[in-house]
CSV table of C-alpha atoms in Angstrom, one decimal:
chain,number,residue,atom,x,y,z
A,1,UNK,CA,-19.1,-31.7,11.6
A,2,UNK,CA,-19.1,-28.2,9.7
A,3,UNK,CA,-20.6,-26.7,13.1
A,4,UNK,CA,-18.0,-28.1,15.4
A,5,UNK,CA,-15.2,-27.1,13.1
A,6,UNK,CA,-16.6,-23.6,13.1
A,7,UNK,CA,-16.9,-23.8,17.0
A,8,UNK,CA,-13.4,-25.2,17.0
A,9,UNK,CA,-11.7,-22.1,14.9
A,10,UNK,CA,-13.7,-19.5,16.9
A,11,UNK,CA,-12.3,-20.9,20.5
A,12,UNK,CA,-8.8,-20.9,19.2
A,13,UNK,CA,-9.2,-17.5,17.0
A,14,UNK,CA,-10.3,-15.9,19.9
A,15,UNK,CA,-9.1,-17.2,23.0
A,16,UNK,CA,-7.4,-15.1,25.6
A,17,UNK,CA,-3.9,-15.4,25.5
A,18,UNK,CA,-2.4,-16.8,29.1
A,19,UNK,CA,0.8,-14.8,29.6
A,20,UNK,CA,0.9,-11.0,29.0
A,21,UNK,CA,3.9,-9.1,29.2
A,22,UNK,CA,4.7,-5.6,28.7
A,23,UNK,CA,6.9,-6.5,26.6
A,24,UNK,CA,4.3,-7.8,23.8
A,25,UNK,CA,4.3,-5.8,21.0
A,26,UNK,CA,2.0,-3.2,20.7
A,27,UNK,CA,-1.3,-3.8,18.4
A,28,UNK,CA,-1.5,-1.9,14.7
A,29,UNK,CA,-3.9,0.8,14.8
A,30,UNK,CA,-6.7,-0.2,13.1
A,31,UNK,CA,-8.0,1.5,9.8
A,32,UNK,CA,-11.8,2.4,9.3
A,33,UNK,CA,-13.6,2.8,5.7
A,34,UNK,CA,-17.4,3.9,5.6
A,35,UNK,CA,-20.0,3.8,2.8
A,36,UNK,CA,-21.8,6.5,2.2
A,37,UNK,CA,-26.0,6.5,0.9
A,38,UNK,CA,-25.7,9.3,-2.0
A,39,UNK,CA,-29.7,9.3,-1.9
A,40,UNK,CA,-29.6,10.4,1.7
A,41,UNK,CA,-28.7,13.8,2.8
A,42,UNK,CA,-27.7,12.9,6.1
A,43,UNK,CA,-24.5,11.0,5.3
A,44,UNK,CA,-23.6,13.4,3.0
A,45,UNK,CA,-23.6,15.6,6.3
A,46,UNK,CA,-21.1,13.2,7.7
A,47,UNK,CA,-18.8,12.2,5.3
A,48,UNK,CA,-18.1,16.1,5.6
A,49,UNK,CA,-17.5,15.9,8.8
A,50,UNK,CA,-15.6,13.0,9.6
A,51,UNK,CA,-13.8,12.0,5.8
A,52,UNK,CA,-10.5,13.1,7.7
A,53,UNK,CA,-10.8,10.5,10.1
A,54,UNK,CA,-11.2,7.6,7.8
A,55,UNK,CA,-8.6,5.1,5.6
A,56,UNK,CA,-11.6,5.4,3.0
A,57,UNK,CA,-14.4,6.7,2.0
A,58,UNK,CA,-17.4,4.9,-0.5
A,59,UNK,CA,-18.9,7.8,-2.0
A,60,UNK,CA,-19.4,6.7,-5.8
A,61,UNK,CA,-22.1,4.7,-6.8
A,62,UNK,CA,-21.9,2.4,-10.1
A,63,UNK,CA,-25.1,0.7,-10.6
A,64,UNK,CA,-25.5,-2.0,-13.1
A,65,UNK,CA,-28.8,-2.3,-15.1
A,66,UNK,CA,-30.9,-5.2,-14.3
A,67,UNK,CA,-31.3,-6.6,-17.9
A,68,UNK,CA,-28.2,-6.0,-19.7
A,69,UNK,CA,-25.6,-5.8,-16.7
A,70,UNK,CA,-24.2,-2.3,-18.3
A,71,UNK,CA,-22.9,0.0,-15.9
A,72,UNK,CA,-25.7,2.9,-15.4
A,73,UNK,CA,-23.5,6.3,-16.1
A,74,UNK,CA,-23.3,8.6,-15.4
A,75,UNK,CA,-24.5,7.5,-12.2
A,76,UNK,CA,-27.5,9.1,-11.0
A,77,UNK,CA,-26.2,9.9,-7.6
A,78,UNK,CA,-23.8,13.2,-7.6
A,79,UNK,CA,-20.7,12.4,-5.7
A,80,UNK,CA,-20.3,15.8,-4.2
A,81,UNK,CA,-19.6,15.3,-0.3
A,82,UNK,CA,-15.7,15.0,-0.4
A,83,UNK,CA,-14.2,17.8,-2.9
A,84,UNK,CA,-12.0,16.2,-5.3
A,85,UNK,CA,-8.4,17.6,-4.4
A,86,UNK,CA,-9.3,16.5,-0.3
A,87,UNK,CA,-6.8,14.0,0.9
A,88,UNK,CA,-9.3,12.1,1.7
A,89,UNK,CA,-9.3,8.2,-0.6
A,90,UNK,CA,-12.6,8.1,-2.6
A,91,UNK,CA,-13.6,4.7,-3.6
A,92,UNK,CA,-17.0,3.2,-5.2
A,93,UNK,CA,-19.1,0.7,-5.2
A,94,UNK,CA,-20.5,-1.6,-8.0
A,95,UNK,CA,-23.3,-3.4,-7.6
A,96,UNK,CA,-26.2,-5.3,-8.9
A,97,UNK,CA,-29.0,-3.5,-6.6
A,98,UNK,CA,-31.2,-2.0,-8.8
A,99,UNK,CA,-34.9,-0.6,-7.7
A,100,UNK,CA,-35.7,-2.4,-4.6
A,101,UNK,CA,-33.2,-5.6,-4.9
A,102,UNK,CA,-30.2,-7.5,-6.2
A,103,UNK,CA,-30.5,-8.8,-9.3
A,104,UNK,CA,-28.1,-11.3,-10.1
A,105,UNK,CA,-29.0,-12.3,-13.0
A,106,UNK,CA,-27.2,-9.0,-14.2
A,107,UNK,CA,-23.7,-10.8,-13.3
A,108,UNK,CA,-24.7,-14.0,-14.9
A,109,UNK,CA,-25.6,-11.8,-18.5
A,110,UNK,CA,-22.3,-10.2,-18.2
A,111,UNK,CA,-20.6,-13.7,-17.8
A,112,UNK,CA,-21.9,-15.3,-20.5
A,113,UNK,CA,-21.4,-12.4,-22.9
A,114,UNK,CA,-17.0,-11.4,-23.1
A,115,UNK,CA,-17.7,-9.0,-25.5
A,116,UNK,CA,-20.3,-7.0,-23.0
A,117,UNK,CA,-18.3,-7.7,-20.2
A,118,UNK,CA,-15.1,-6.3,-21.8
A,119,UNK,CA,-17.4,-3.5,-22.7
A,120,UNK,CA,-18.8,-2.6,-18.9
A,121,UNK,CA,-15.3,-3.2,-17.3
A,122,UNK,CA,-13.7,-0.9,-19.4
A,123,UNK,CA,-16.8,1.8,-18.8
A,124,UNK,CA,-16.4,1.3,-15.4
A,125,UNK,CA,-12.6,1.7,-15.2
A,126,UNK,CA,-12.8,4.8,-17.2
A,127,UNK,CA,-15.6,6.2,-15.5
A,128,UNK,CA,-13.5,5.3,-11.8
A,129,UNK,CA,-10.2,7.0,-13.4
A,130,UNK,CA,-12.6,10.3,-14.3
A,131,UNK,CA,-13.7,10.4,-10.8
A,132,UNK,CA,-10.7,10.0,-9.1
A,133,UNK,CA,-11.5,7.0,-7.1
A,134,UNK,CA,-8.7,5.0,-5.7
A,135,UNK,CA,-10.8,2.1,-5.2
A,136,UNK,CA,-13.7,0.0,-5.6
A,137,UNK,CA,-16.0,-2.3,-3.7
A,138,UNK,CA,-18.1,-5.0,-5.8
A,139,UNK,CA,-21.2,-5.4,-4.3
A,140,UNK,CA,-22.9,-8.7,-6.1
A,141,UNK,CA,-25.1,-10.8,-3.9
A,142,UNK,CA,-27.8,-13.5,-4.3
A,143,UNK,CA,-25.7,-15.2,-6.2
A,144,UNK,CA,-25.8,-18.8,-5.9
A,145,UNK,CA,-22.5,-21.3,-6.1
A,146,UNK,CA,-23.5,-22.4,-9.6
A,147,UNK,CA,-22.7,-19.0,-10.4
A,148,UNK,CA,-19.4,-19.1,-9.3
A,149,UNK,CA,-17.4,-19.3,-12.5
A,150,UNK,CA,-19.6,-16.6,-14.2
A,151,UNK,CA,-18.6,-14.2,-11.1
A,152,UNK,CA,-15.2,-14.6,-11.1
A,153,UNK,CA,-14.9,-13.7,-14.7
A,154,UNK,CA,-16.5,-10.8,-13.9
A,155,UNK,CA,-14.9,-9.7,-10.7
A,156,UNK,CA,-11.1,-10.6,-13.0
A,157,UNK,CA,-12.9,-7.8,-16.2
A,158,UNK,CA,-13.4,-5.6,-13.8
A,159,UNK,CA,-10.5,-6.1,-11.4
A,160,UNK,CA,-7.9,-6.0,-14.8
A,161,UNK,CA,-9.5,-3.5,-16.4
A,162,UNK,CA,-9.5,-0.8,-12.9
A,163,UNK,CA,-5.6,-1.2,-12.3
A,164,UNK,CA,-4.8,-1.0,-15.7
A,165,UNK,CA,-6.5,2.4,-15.0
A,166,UNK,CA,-4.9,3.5,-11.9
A,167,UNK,CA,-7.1,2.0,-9.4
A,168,UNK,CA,-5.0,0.9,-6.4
A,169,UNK,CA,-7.5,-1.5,-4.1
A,170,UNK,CA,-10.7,-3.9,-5.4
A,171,UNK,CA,-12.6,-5.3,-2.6
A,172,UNK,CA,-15.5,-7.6,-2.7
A,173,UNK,CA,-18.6,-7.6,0.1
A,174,UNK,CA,-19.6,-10.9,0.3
A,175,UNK,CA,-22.7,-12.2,2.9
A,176,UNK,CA,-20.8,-13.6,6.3
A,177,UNK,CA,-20.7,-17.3,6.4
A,178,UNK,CA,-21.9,-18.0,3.0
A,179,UNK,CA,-18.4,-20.0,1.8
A,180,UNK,CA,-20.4,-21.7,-1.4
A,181,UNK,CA,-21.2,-19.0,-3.1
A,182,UNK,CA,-18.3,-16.9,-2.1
A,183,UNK,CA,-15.5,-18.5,-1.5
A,184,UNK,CA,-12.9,-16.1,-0.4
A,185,UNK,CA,-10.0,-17.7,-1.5
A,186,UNK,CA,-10.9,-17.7,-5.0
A,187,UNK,CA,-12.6,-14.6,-4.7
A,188,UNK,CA,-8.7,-13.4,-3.6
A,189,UNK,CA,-7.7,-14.4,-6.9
A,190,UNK,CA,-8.6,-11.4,-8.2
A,191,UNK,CA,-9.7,-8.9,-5.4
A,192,UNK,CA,-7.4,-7.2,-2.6
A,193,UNK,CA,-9.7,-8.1,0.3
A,194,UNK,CA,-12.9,-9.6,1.1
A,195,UNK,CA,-15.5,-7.2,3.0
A,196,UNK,CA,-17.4,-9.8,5.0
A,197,UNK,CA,-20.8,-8.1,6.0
A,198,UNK,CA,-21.1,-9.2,9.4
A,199,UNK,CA,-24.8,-7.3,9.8
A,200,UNK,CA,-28.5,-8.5,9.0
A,201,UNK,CA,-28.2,-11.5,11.5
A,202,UNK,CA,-31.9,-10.6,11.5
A,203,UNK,CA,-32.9,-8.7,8.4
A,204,UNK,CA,-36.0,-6.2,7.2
A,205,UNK,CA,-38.1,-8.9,5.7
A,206,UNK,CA,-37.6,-11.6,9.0
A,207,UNK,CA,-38.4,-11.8,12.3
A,208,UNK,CA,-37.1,-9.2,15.1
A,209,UNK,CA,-33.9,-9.5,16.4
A,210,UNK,CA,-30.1,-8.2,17.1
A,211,UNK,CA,-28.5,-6.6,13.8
A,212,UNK,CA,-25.0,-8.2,14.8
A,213,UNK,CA,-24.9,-9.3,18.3
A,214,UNK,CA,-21.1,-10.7,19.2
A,215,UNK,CA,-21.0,-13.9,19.1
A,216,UNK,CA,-22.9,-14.3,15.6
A,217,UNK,CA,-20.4,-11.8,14.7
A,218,UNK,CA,-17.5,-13.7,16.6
A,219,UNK,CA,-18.7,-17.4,14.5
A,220,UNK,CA,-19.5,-15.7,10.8
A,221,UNK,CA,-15.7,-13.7,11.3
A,222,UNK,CA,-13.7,-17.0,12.5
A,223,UNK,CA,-15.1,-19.0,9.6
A,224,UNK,CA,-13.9,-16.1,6.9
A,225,UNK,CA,-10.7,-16.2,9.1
A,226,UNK,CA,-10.1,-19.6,9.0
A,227,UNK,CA,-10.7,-19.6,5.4
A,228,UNK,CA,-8.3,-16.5,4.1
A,229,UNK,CA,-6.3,-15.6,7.1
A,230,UNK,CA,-7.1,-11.9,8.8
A,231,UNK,CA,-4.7,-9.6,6.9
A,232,UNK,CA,-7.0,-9.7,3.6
A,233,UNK,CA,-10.5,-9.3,5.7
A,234,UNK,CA,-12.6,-6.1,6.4
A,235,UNK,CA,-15.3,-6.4,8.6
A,236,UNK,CA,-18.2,-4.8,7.7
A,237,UNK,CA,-20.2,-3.6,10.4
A,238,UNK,CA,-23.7,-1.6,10.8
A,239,UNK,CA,-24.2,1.4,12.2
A,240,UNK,CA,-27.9,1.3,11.5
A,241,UNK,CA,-31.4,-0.9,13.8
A,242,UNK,CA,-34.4,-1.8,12.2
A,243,UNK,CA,-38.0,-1.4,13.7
A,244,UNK,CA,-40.2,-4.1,12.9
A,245,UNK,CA,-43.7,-3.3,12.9
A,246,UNK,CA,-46.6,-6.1,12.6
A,247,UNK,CA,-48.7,-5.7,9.5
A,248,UNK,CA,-46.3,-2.6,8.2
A,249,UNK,CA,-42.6,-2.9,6.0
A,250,UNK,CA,-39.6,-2.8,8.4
A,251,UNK,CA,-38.1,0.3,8.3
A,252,UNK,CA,-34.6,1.0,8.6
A,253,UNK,CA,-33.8,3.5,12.1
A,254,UNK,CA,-30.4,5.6,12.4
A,255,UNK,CA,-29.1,6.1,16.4
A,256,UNK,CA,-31.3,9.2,16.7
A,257,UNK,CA,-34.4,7.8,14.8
A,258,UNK,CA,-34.4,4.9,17.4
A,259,UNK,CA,-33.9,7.4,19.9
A,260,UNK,CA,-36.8,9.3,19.5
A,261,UNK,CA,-39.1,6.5,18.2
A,262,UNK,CA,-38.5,5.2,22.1
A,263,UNK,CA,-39.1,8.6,23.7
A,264,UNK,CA,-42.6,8.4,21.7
A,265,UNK,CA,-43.5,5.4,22.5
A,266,UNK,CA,-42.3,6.3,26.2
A,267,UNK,CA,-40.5,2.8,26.2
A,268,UNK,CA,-36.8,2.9,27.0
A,269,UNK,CA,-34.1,1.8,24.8
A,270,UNK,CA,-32.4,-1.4,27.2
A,271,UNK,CA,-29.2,-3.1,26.2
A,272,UNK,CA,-30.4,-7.0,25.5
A,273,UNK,CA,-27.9,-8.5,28.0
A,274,UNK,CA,-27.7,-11.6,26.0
A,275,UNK,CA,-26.5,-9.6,22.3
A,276,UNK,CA,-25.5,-6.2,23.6
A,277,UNK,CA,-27.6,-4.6,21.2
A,278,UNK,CA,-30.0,-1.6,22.5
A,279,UNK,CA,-33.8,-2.7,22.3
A,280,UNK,CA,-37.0,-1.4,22.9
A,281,UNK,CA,-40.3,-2.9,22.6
A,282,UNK,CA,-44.3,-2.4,23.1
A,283,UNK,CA,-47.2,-4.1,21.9
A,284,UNK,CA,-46.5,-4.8,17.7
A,285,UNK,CA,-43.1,-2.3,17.7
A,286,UNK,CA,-40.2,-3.9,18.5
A,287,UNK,CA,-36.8,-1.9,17.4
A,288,UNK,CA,-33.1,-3.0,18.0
A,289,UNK,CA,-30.3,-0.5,16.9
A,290,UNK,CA,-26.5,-0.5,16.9
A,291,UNK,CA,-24.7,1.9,18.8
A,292,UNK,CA,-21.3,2.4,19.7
A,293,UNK,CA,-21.0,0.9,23.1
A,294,UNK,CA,-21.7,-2.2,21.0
A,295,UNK,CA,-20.0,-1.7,17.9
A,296,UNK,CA,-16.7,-0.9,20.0
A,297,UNK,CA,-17.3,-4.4,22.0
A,298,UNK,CA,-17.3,-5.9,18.6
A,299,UNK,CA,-14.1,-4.1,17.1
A,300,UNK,CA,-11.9,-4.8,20.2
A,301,UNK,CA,-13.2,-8.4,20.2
A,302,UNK,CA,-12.3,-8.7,16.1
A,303,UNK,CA,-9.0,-6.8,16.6
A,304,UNK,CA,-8.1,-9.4,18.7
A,305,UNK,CA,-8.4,-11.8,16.3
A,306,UNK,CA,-6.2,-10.1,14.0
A,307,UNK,CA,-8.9,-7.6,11.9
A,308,UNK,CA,-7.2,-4.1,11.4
A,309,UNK,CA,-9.5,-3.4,9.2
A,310,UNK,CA,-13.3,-2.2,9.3
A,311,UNK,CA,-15.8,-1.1,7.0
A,312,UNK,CA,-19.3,0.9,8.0
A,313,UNK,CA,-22.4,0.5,6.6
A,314,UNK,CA,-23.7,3.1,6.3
A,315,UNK,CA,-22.8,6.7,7.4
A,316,UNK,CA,-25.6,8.8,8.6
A,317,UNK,CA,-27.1,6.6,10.7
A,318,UNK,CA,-24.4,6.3,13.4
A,319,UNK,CA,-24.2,7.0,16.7
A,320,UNK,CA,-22.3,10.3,17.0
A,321,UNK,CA,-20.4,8.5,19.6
A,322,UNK,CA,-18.3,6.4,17.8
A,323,UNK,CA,-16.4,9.3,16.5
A,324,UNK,CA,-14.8,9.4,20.0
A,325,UNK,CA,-14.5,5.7,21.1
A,326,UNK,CA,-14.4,3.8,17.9
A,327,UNK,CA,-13.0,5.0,15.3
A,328,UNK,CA,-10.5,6.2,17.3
């Protein structure tokens, strides 16, 4: 019943309309924000070069430790890529990653303890007023819906305490079609807008597959939709491919990496007609990658469902491309 209201919403949310006139008013131009990786050099190179051309820009980093849930300033990342008087929004993102993986029980430590929690949002509200950031994006996930009270006490600390502090916007990634855990109408409570991450249809420790191929992204996006309405959605969307490689981690590939990963392996990068995702594959390698031909499939096709807004994960990676046809 769940899957056949899901097909229902997607079929209305994004069926073609039957009469077009030029007299329909013209579609919002849509707004783009883009996370930076402060570890990696390469989207420090990019935010530099293409901060103008964005609504927003995720530059700070707030981790919280794994035990205690305290915020880890100052934050071990230098947010140096956008100079502070640039009119350019600088936003950050809180989260529980910490060495190689969430750890939710961070959120859960922090719920149970006001005192701590009052403690962490005010550090965190400070430390986002020092740095100027008009923004921030909480980033909590493995999470499960038991733990739903405990994180919306949290995401309210931290929420109240930022705008008391002069921080305009609070968004919240949450994983795609995961409604239990994170509903996004209570979520809304507190936060602007939900940042569904519409990426990781097959992930680093699965098996090989698209990253986001359109009609996964077309189901996950009508069920957030029909939950929450469009205006208080931002897609997120990769810009990254993973190659997966039998007996060996699964490494995460920018555009060029899978680029020149194929031209070694002297196996062409083909777009999977089925997903629309670029792919490549020989003997134990197999690497699929995102690039802009299919990212821009995937905006229109979310525009026309009523998204105007989009976030990237992660700048440096992208195909250079989608400076020209995208994010436009």
């Amino acid at each position: 019943m769940h899957i056949h209201r899901v097909a229902l919403a997607t079929a209305a949310l994004f069926a073609a309309p039957s009469m077009a006139t030029p007299q329909s008013r013209a579609p919002l131009k849509s707004q783009f924000w883009a996370f930076a990786a402060p570890w990696d050099a390469r989207s420090d190179t990019s935010i530099r070069a293409h901060a103008t051309e964005l609504s927003a820009v995720v530059t700070g980093w707030i981790g919280l430790d794994s035990v205690s849930g305290r915020p880890l300033l100052p934050s071990p990342y230098a947010d140096t890529a956008v100079p502070r008087g640039a009119r350019v929004n600088r936003m950050a993102i809180v989260t529980s990653w910490h060495g190689q993986r969430f750890h939710p029980a961070s959120i859960r430590t922090l719920a149970r303890n006001a005192r701590e929690l009052s403690a962490t949002a005010g550090s965190i509200a400070r430390y986002a007023r020092a740095m100027a950031y008009t923004g921030l994006v909480l980033d909590f996930e493995d999470l499960e819906p038991t733990d739903l009270d405990g994180q919306l006490r949290v995401v309210k600390a931290i929420a109240d305490s930022a705008r008391q502090l002069g921080v305009r916007t609070i968004a919240i990634a949450v994983p795609a079609t995961d409604t239990a855990a994170y509903p996004g109408r209570r979520l809304l409570a507190f936060a602007d807008a939900i940042i569904p991450m519409l990426y990781d249809q097959h992930w680093a420790g699965g098996e090989p597959g698209p990253i986001s191929s359109p009609d996964w992204v077309r189901t996950a996006l009508a069920l957030r939709i029909a939950e929450v309405g469009p205006r208080r959605i931002i897609a997120g969307l990769p810009t990254y491919g993973y190659a997966w490689r039998k007996g060996r981690p699964t490494e995460t590939v920018g555009f060029h990496e899978a680029q020149q990963q194929s031209a070694s392996a002297s196996v062409p990068l083909r777009r999977d007609v089925a997903t629309g995702t670029l792919h490549a594959v020989r003997g134990d390698w197999d690497l699929w990658v995102t690039d802009a031909v299919l990212l821009r499939s995937i905006v229109r096709q979310s525009e026309f469902a009523g998204i105007r807004r989009f976030a990237l994960w992660r700048l440096g990676l992208e195909d250079p491309a989608i400076w020209r046809t995208v994010v436009r």
